[in-house]
PDB file of C-alpha atoms in Angstrom:
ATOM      1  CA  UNK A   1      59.434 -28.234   0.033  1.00 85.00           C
ATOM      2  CA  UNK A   2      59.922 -31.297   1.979  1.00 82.00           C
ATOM      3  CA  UNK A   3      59.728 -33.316  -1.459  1.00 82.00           C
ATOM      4  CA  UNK A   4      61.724 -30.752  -3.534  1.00 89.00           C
ATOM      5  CA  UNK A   5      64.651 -31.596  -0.878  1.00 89.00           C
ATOM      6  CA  UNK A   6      64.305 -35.360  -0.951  1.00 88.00           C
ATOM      7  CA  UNK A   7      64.865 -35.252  -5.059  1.00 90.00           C
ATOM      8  CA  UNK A   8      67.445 -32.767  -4.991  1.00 92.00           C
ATOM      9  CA  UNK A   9      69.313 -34.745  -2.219  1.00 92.00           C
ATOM     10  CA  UNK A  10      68.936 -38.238  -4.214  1.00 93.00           C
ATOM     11  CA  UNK A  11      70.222 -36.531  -7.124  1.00 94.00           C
ATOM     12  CA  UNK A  12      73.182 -34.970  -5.325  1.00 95.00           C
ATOM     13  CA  UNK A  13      73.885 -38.562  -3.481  1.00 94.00           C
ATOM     14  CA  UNK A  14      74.078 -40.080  -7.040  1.00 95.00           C
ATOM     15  CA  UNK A  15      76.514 -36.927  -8.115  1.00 95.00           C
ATOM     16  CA  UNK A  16      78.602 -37.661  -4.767  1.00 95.00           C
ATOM     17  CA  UNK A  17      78.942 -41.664  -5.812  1.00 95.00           C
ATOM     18  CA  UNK A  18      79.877 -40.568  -9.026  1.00 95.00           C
ATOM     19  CA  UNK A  19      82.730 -38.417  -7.756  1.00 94.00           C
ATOM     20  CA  UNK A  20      81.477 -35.329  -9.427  1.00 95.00           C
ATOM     21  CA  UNK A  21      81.398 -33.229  -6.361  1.00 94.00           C
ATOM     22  CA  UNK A  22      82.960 -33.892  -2.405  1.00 94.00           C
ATOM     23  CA  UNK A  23      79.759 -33.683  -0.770  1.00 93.00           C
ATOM     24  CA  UNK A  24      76.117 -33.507  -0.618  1.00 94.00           C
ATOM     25  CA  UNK A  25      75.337 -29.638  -0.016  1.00 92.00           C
ATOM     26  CA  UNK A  26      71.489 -30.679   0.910  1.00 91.00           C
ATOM     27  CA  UNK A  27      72.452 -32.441   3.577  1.00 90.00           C
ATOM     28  CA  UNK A  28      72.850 -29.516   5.922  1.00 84.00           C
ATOM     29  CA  UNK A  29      69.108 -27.669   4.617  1.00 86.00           C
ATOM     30  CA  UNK A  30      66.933 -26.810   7.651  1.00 85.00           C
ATOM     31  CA  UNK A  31      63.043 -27.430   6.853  1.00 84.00           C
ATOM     32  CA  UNK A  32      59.951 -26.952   8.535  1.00 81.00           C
ATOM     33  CA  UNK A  33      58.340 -29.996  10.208  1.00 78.00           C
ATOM     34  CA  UNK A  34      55.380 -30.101   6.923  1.00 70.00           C
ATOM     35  CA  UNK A  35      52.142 -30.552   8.844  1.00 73.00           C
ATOM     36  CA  UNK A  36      49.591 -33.323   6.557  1.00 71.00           C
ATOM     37  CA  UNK A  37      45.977 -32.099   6.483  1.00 73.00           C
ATOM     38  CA  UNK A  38      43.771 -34.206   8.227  1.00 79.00           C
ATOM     39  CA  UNK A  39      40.204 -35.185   6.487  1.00 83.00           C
ATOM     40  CA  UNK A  40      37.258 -33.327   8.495  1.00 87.00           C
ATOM     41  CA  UNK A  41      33.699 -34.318   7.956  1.00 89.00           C
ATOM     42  CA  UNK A  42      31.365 -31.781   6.753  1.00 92.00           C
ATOM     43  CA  UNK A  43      29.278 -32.164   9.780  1.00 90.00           C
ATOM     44  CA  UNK A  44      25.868 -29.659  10.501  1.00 91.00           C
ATOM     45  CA  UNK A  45      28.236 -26.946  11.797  1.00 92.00           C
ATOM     46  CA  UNK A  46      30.693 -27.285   8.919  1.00 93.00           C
ATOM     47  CA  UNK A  47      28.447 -27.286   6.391  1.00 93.00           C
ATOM     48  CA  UNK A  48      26.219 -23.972   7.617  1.00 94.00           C
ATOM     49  CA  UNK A  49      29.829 -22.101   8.463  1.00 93.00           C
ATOM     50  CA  UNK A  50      30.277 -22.656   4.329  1.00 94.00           C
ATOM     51  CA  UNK A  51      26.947 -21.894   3.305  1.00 93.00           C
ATOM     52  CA  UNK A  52      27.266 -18.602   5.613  1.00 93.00           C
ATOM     53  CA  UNK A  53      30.668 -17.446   4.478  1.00 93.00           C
ATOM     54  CA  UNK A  54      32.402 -20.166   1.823  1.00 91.00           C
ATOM     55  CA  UNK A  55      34.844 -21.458   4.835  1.00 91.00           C
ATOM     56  CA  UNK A  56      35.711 -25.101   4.034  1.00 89.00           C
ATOM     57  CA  UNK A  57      38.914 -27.118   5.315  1.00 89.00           C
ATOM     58  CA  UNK A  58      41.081 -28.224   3.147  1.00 87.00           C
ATOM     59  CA  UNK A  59      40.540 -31.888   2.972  1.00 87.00           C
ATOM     60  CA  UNK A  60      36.706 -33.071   3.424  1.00 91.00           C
ATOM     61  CA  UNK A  61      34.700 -35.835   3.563  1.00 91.00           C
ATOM     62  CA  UNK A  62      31.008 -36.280   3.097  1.00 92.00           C
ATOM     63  CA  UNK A  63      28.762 -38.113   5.377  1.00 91.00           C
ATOM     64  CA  UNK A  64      27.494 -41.254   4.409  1.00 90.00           C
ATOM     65  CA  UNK A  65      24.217 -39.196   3.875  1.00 92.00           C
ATOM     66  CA  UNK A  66      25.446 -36.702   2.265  1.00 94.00           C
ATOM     67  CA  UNK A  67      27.594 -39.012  -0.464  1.00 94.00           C
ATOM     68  CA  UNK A  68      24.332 -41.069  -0.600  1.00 94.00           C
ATOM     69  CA  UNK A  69      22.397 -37.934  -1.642  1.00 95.00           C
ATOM     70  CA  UNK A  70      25.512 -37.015  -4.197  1.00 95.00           C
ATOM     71  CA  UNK A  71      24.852 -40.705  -5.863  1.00 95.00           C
ATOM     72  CA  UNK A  72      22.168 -40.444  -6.223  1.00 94.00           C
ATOM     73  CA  UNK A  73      21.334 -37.749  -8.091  1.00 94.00           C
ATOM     74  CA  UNK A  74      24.357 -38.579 -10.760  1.00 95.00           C
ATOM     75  CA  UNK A  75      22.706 -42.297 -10.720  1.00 93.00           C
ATOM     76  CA  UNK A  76      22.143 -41.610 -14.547  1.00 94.00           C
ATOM     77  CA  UNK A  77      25.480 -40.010 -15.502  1.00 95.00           C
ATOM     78  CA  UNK A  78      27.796 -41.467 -18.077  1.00 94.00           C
ATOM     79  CA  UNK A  79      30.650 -42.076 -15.386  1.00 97.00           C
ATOM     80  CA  UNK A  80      28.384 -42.966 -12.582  1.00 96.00           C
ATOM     81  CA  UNK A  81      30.768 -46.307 -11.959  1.00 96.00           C
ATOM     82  CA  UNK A  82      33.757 -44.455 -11.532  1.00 97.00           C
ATOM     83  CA  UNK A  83      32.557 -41.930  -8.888  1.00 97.00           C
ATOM     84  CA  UNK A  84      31.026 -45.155  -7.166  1.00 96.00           C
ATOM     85  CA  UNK A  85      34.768 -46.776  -7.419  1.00 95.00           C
ATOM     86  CA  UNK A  86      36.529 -43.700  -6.125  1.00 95.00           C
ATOM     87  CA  UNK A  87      33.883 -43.347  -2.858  1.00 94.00           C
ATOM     88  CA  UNK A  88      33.636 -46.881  -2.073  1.00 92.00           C
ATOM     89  CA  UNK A  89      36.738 -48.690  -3.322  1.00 93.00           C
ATOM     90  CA  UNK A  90      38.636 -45.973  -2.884  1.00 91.00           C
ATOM     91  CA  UNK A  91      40.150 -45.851  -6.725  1.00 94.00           C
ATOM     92  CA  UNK A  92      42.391 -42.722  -6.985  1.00 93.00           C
ATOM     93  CA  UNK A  93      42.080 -40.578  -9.923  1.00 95.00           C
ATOM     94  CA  UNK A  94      45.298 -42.019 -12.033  1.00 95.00           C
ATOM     95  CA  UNK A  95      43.980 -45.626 -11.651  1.00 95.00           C
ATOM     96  CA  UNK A  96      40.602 -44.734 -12.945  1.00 97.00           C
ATOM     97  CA  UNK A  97      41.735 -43.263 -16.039  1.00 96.00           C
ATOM     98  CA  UNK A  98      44.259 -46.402 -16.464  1.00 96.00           C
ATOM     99  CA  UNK A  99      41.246 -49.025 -14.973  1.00 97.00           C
ATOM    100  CA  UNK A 100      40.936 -51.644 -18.249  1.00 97.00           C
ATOM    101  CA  UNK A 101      37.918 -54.526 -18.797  1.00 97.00           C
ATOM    102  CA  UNK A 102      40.656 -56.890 -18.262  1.00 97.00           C
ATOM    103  CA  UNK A 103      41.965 -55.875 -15.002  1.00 96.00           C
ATOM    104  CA  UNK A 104      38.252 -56.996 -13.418  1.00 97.00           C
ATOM    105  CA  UNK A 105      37.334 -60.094 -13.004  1.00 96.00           C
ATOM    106  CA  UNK A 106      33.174 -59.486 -12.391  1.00 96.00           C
ATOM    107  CA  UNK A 107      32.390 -63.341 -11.795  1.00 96.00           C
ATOM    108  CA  UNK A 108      35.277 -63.145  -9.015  1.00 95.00           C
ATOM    109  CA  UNK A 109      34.050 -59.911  -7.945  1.00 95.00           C
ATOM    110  CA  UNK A 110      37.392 -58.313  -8.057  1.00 94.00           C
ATOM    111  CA  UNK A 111      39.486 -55.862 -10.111  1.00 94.00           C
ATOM    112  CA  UNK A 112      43.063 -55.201 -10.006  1.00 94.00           C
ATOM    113  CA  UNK A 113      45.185 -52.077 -10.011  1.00 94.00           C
ATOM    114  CA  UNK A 114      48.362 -52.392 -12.272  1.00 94.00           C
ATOM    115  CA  UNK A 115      48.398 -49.197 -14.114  1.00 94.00           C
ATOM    116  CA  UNK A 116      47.297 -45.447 -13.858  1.00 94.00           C
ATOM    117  CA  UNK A 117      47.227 -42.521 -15.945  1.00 94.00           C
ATOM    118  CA  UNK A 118      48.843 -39.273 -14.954  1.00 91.00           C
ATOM    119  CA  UNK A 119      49.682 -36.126 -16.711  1.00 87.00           C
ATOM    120  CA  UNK A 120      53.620 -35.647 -17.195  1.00 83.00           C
ATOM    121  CA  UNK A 121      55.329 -33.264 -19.385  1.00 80.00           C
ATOM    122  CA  UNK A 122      52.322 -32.053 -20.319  1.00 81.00           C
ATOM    123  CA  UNK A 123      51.440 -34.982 -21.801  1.00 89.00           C
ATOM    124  CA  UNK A 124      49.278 -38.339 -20.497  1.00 92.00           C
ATOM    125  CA  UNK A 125      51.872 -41.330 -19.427  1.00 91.00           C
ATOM    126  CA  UNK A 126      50.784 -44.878 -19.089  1.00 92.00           C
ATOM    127  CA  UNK A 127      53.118 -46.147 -15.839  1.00 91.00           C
ATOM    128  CA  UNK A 128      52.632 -48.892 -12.480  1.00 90.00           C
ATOM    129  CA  UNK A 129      50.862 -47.413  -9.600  1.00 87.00           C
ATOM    130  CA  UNK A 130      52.606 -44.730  -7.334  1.00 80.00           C
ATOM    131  CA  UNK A 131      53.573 -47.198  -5.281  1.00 81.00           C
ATOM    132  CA  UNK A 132      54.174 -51.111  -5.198  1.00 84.00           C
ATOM    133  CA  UNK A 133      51.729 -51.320  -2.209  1.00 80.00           C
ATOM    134  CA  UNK A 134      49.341 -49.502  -4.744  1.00 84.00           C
ATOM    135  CA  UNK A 135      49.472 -52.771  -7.163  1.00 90.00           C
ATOM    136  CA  UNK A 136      46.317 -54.197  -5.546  1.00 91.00           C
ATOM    137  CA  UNK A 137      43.437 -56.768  -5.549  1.00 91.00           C
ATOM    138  CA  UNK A 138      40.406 -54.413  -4.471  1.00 92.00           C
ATOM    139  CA  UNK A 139      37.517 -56.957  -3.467  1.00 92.00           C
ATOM    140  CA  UNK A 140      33.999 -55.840  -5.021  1.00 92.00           C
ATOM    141  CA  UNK A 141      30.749 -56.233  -3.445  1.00 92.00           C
ATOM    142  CA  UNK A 142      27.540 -57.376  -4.831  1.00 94.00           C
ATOM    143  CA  UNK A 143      26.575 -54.034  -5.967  1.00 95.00           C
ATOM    144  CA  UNK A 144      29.649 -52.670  -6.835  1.00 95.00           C
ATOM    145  CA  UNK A 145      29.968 -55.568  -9.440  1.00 96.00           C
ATOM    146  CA  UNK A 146      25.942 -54.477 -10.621  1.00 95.00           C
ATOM    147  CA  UNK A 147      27.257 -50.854 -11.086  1.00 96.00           C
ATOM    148  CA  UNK A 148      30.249 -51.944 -13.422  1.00 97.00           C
ATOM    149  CA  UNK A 149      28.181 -54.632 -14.891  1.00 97.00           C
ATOM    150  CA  UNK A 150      25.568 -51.559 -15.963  1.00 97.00           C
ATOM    151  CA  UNK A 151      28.187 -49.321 -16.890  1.00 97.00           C
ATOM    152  CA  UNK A 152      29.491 -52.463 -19.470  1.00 97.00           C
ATOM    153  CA  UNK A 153      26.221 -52.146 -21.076  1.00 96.00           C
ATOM    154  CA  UNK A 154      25.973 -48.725 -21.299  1.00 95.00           C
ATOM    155  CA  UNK A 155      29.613 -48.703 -22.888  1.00 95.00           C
ATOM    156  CA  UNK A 156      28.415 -51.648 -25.392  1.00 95.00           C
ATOM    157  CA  UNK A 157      25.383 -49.145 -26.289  1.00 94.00           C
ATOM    158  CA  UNK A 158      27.695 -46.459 -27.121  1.00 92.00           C
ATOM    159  CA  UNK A 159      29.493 -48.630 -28.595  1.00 94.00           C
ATOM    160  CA  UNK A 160      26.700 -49.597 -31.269  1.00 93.00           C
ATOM    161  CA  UNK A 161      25.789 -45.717 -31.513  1.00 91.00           C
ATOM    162  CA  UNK A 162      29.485 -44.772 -32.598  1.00 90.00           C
ATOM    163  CA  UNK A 163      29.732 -47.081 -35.409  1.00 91.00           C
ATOM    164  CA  UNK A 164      33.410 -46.954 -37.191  1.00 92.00           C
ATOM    165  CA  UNK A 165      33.674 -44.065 -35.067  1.00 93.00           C
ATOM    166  CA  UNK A 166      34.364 -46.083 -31.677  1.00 94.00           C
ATOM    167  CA  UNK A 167      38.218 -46.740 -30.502  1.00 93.00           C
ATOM    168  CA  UNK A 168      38.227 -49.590 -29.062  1.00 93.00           C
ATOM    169  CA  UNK A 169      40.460 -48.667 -26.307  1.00 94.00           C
ATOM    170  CA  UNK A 170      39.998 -51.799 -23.416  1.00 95.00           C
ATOM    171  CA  UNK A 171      39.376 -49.024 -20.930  1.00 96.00           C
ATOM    172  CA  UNK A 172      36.534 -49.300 -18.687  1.00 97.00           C
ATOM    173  CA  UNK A 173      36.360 -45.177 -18.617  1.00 97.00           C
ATOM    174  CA  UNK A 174      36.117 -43.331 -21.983  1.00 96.00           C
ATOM    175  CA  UNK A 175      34.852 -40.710 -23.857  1.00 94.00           C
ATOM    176  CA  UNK A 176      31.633 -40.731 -25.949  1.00 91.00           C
ATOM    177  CA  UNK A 177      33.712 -42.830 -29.132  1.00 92.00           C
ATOM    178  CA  UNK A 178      36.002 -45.305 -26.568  1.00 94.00           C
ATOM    179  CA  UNK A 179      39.283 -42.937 -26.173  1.00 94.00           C
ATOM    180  CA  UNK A 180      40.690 -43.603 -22.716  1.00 94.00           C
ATOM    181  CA  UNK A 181      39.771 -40.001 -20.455  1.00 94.00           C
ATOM    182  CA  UNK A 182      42.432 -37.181 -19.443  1.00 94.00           C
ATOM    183  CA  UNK A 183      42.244 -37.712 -15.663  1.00 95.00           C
ATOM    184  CA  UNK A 184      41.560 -33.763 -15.530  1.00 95.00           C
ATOM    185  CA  UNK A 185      39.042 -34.272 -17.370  1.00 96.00           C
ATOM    186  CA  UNK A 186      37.590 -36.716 -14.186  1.00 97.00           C
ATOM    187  CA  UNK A 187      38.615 -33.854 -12.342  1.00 96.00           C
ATOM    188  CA  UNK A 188      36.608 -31.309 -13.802  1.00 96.00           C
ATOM    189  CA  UNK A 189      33.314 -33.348 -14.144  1.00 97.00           C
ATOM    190  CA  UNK A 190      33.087 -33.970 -10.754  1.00 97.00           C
ATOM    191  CA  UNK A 191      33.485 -30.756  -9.701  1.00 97.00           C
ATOM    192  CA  UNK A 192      30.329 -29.843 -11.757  1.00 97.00           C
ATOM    193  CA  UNK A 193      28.471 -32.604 -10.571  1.00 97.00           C
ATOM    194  CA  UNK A 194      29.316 -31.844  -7.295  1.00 97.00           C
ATOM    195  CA  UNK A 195      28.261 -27.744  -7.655  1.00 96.00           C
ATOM    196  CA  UNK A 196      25.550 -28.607  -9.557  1.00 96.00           C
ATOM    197  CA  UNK A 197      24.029 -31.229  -6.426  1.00 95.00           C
ATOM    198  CA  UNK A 198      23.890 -28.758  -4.015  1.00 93.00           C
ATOM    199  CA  UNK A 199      26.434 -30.529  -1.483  1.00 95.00           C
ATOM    200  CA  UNK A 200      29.137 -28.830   0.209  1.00 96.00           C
ATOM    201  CA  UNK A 201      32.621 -29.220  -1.672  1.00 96.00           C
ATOM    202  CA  UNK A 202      35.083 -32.155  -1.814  1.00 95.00           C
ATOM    203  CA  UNK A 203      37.392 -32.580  -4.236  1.00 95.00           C
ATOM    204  CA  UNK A 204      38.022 -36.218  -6.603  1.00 95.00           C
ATOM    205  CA  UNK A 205      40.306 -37.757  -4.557  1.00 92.00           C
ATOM    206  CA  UNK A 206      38.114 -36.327  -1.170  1.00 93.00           C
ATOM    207  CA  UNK A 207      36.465 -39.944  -2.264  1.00 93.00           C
ATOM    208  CA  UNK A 208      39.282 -41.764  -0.798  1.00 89.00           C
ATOM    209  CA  UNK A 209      39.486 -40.300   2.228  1.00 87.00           C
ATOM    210  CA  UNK A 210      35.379 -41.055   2.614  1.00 88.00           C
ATOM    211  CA  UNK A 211      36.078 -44.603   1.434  1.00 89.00           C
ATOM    212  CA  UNK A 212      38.458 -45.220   4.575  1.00 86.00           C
ATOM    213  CA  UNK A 213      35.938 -43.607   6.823  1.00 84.00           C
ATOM    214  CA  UNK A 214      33.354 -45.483   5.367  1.00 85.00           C
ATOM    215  CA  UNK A 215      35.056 -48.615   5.846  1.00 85.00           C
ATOM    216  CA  UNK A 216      35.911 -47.570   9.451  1.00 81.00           C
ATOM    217  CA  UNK A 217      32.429 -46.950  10.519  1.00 80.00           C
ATOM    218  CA  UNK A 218      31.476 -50.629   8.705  1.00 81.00           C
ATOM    219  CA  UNK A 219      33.957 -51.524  11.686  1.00 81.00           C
ATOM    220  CA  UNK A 220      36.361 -52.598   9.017  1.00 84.00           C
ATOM    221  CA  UNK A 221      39.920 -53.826  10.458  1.00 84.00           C
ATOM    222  CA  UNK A 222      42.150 -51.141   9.532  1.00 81.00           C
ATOM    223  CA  UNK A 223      44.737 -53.755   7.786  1.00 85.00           C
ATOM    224  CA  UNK A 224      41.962 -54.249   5.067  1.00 86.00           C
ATOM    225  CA  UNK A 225      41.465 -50.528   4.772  1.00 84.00           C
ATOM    226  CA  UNK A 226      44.629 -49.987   4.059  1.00 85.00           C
ATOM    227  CA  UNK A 227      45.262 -52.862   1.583  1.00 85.00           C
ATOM    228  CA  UNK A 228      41.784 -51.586  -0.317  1.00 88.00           C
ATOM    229  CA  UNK A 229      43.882 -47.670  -0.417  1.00 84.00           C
ATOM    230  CA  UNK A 230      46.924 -49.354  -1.051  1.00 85.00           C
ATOM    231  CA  UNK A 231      49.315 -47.649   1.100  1.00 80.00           C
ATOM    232  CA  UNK A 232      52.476 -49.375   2.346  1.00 75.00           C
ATOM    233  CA  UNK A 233      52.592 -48.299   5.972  1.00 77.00           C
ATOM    234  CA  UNK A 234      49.503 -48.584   8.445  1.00 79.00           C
ATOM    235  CA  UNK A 235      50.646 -45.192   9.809  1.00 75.00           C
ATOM    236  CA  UNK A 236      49.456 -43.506   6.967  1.00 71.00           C
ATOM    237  CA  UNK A 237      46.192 -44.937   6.711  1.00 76.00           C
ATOM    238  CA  UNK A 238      45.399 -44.315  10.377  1.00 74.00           C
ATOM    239  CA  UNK A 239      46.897 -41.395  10.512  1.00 71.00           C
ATOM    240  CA  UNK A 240      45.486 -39.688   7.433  1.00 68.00           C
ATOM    241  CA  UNK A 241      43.214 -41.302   5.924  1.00 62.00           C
ATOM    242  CA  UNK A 242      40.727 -42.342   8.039  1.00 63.00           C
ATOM    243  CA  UNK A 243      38.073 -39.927   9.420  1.00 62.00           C
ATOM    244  CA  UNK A 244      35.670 -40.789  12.289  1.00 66.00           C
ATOM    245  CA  UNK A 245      32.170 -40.152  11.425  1.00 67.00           C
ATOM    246  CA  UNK A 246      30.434 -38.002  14.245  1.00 70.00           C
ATOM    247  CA  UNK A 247      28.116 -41.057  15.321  1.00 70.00           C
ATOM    248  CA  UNK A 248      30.832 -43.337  15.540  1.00 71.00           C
ATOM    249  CA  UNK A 249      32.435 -41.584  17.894  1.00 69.00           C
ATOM    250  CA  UNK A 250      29.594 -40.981  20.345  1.00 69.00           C
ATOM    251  CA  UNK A 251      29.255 -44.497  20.034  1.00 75.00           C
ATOM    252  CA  UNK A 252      32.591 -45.051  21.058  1.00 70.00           C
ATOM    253  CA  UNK A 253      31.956 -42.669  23.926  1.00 76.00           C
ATOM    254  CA  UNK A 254      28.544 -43.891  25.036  1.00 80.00           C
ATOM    255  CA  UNK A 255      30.530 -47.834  25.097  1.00 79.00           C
ATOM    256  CA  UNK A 256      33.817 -46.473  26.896  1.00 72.00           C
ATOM    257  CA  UNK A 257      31.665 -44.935  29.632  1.00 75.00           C
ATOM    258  CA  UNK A 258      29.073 -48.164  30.133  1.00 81.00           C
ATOM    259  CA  UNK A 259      31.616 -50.267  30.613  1.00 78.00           C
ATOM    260  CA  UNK A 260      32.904 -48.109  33.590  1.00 76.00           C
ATOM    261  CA  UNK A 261      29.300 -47.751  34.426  1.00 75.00           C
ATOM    262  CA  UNK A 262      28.771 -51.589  34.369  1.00 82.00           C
ATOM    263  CA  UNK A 263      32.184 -52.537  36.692  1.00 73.00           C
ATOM    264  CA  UNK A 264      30.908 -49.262  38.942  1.00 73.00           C
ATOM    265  CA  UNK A 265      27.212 -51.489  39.531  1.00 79.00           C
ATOM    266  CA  UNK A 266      29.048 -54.964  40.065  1.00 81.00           C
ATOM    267  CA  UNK A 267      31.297 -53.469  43.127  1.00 79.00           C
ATOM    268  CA  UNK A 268      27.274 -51.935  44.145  1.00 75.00           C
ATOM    269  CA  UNK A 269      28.887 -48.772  43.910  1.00 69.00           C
ATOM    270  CA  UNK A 270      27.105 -46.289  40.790  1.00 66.00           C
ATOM    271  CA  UNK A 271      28.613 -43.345  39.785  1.00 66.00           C
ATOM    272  CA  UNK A 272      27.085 -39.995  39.112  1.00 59.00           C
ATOM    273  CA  UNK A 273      25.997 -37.556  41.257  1.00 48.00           C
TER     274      UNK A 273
END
């Protein structure tokens, strides 16, 4: 709703400016206060409660065991790279479908957003990323630059296999001949792979959320995090995007109360009963 208004009010700004009508009549709409879901790890409790009854929140993340176990066991499928991307790089969906060979750089051990994919229309558009923050340099690790490195020869295989047959698209995600995906289609494989490994649900772009917690348990400054998502405001990263992993916070705990424990023993004066 909140959205709806801000377009319809732009629109009616631009009629205003153009003397077409007096004034804005969305300026005086009322709206709830929207309320943006926080991520929730599927801890022990979580997970049982869905197992028990199907109860799941509406925005997840997976453990670092749990998205460990999930990689694993998808090690061999044809898209392997980009679910690796999504939960570690935190790639949306749009930017993996538009991710090209010549937007990464492997010897650099970098890639670069410029473009996504996104159904409009009912058609597939080619456009920038949502946002200009979203035009990015995303820094690769060692094995993040192995995975795409394997899924290059795996494409050059399939490549051979097709014969006339393959489209040489440039994309670094394609079907079995070298089209460039539907990002529903990403969609919908994951959420196979995902019932079909036994873990409890997240959805495709659940990934990012888990690569900001991820990132925050690696004790990552949250300035990088958010120039990996791509976000333009800090806010939004800490305020929505990043999960704390159970352990992490009883570390943070266990720390916050030595350090009163440790001033407590240097006036020779210990706490506890």
């Amino acid at each position: 709703m909140v959205r709806i208004h801000a377009t319809l009010r732009t629109a009616l700004n631009s009629a205003v400016r153009a003397r077409l009508i007096p004034i804005n009549p969305a300026n005086g709409a009322e709206l709830p206060h929207p309320r943006r879901p926080h991520p929730v790890i599927w801890t022990a409790g979580r997970t049982a409660r869905w197992q028990q009854v199907g109860e799941r929140p509406a925005v997840t993340v997976w453990t670092e065991q749990q998205l460990a176990t999930f990689l694993t066991g998808v090690a061999q499928d044809r898209l392997y790279a980009a679910w690796w991307l999504a939960a570690l790089r935190g790639l949306r969906r749009g930017e993996l479908a538009g991710l090209r060979w010549t937007d990464i750089d492997l010897q650099a051990a970098e890639l670069t957003v410029t473009q996504q994919r996104v159904h409009a229309d009912g058609q597939i558009v080619v456009g920038p990323p949502k946002s200009a923050a979203s035009c990015r340099v995303v820094a690769l690790d060692a094995e993040t630059v192995r995975v795409l490195t394997r899924h290059r020869e795996r494409q050059k295989k399939l490549s051979a296999a097709a014969g006339n047959r393959w489209q040489d698209s440039g994309y670094v995600f394609t079907t079995a001949d070298g089209a460039p995906l539907r990002p529903d289609y990403l969609t919908g494989r994951f959420r196979r792979l995902v019932a079909a490994s036994g873990q409890p649900p997240i959805r495709l772009h659940d990934l990012q959320h888990g690569a900001a917690t991820l990132a925050l348990a690696a004790h990552t400054d949250l300035k990088v995090v958010q120039a990996m998502l791509g976000h333009a405001s800090i806010v939004l990263t800490a305020d929505t995007y990043v999960s704390v992993l159970p352990e992490v916070a009883h570390q943070t705990a266990q720390e916050t109360v030595r350090l009163v424990l440790k001033a407590a023993s240097a006036l020779g004066r210990p706490l506890g009963g």
